[in-house]
Amino acid sequence: MPLTMVELGVPNQIKKVGGKEETRRFLENLGFVAGGMVTVISEIGGNMIVNVKDSRVAIGKDMANKIMV
């Protein structure tokens, strides 16, 4: 399921990062790689703050929909 549907505060393992090559590379540089863990901290208006690789990252709803957990 996409990252936008996960429960707040629950760690999830990233299964796949979709989208165009440019988008995938951008997300991988932020730490969103298959096998990595991601936790949604908060969601406001579809935009999310997530913990990934011991860092907090803000991503938009469109980006979050490309990350499958």
mmCIF file of C-alpha atoms in Angstrom:
data_model
loop_
_atom_site.group_PDB
_atom_site.id
_atom_site.type_symbol
_atom_site.label_atom_id
_atom_site.label_comp_id
_atom_site.label_asym_id
_atom_site.label_seq_id
_atom_site.Cartn_x
_atom_site.Cartn_y
_atom_site.Cartn_z
ATOM 1 C CA MET A 1 0.000 0.000 0.000
ATOM 2 C CA PRO A 2 1.186 3.588 -0.505
ATOM 3 C CA LEU A 3 2.796 5.528 2.341
ATOM 4 C CA THR A 4 -0.250 7.837 2.483
ATOM 5 C CA MET A 5 -2.367 4.993 3.915
ATOM 6 C CA VAL A 6 -0.169 3.892 6.832
ATOM 7 C CA GLU A 7 -0.927 4.512 10.494
ATOM 8 C CA LEU A 8 0.864 7.357 12.279
ATOM 9 C CA GLY A 9 3.815 6.340 14.454
ATOM 10 C CA VAL A 10 4.058 2.762 13.140
ATOM 11 C CA PRO A 11 7.376 1.787 11.482
ATOM 12 C CA ASN A 12 6.933 0.271 8.011
ATOM 13 C CA GLN A 13 9.400 -1.359 5.652
ATOM 14 C CA ILE A 14 9.672 0.196 2.196
ATOM 15 C CA LYS A 15 8.863 -2.413 -0.456
ATOM 16 C CA LYS A 16 9.220 -0.326 -3.624
ATOM 17 C CA VAL A 17 9.762 3.255 -4.781
ATOM 18 C CA GLY A 18 7.850 4.052 -7.973
ATOM 19 C CA GLY A 19 7.614 6.968 -10.365
ATOM 20 C CA LYS A 20 9.904 8.299 -13.065
ATOM 21 C CA GLU A 21 13.642 7.669 -12.860
ATOM 22 C CA GLU A 22 14.243 11.270 -11.765
ATOM 23 C CA THR A 23 11.669 10.966 -8.941
ATOM 24 C CA ARG A 24 13.031 7.608 -7.765
ATOM 25 C CA ARG A 25 16.581 8.947 -7.654
ATOM 26 C CA PHE A 26 15.441 12.010 -5.662
ATOM 27 C CA LEU A 27 13.607 9.840 -3.110
ATOM 28 C CA GLU A 28 16.543 7.417 -2.850
ATOM 29 C CA ASN A 29 18.855 10.341 -2.093
ATOM 30 C CA LEU A 30 16.546 11.269 0.780
ATOM 31 C CA GLY A 31 16.831 7.713 2.136
ATOM 32 C CA PHE A 32 13.701 6.085 0.704
ATOM 33 C CA VAL A 33 15.207 2.798 -0.497
ATOM 34 C CA ALA A 34 13.654 -0.665 -0.724
ATOM 35 C CA GLY A 35 14.206 -2.517 2.552
ATOM 36 C CA GLY A 36 14.559 0.690 4.567
ATOM 37 C CA MET A 37 12.271 1.630 7.443
ATOM 38 C CA VAL A 38 9.973 4.652 7.408
ATOM 39 C CA THR A 39 7.657 6.049 10.109
ATOM 40 C CA VAL A 40 5.000 8.702 9.480
ATOM 41 C CA ILE A 41 5.246 11.350 12.216
ATOM 42 C CA SER A 42 2.425 13.675 11.138
ATOM 43 C CA GLU A 43 0.133 14.449 8.224
ATOM 44 C CA ILE A 44 -1.323 17.878 7.477
ATOM 45 C CA GLY A 45 -3.417 18.400 4.377
ATOM 46 C CA GLY A 46 -1.918 15.369 2.655
ATOM 47 C CA ASN A 47 1.660 16.530 3.223
ATOM 48 C CA MET A 48 3.640 14.275 5.516
ATOM 49 C CA ILE A 49 6.561 14.451 7.902
ATOM 50 C CA VAL A 50 8.320 11.101 8.080
ATOM 51 C CA ASN A 51 11.309 9.587 9.868
ATOM 52 C CA VAL A 52 13.652 7.834 7.476
ATOM 53 C CA LYS A 53 17.302 6.904 8.188
ATOM 54 C CA ASP A 54 17.264 8.845 11.501
ATOM 55 C CA SER A 55 16.179 12.044 9.720
ATOM 56 C CA ARG A 56 12.877 13.868 9.500
ATOM 57 C CA VAL A 57 11.789 14.594 5.953
ATOM 58 C CA ALA A 58 8.724 16.474 4.679
ATOM 59 C CA ILE A 59 7.182 15.119 1.481
ATOM 60 C CA GLY A 60 4.064 15.942 -0.498
ATOM 61 C CA LYS A 61 1.135 13.618 -1.043
ATOM 62 C CA ASP A 62 2.142 12.923 -4.657
ATOM 63 C CA MET A 63 5.619 11.770 -3.572
ATOM 64 C CA ALA A 64 4.213 9.726 -0.677
ATOM 65 C CA ASN A 65 1.894 7.877 -3.092
ATOM 66 C CA LYS A 66 4.956 6.637 -5.014
ATOM 67 C CA ILE A 67 6.442 4.968 -1.921
ATOM 68 C CA MET A 68 5.015 1.478 -1.338
ATOM 69 C CA VAL A 69 5.242 -0.190 2.071
#
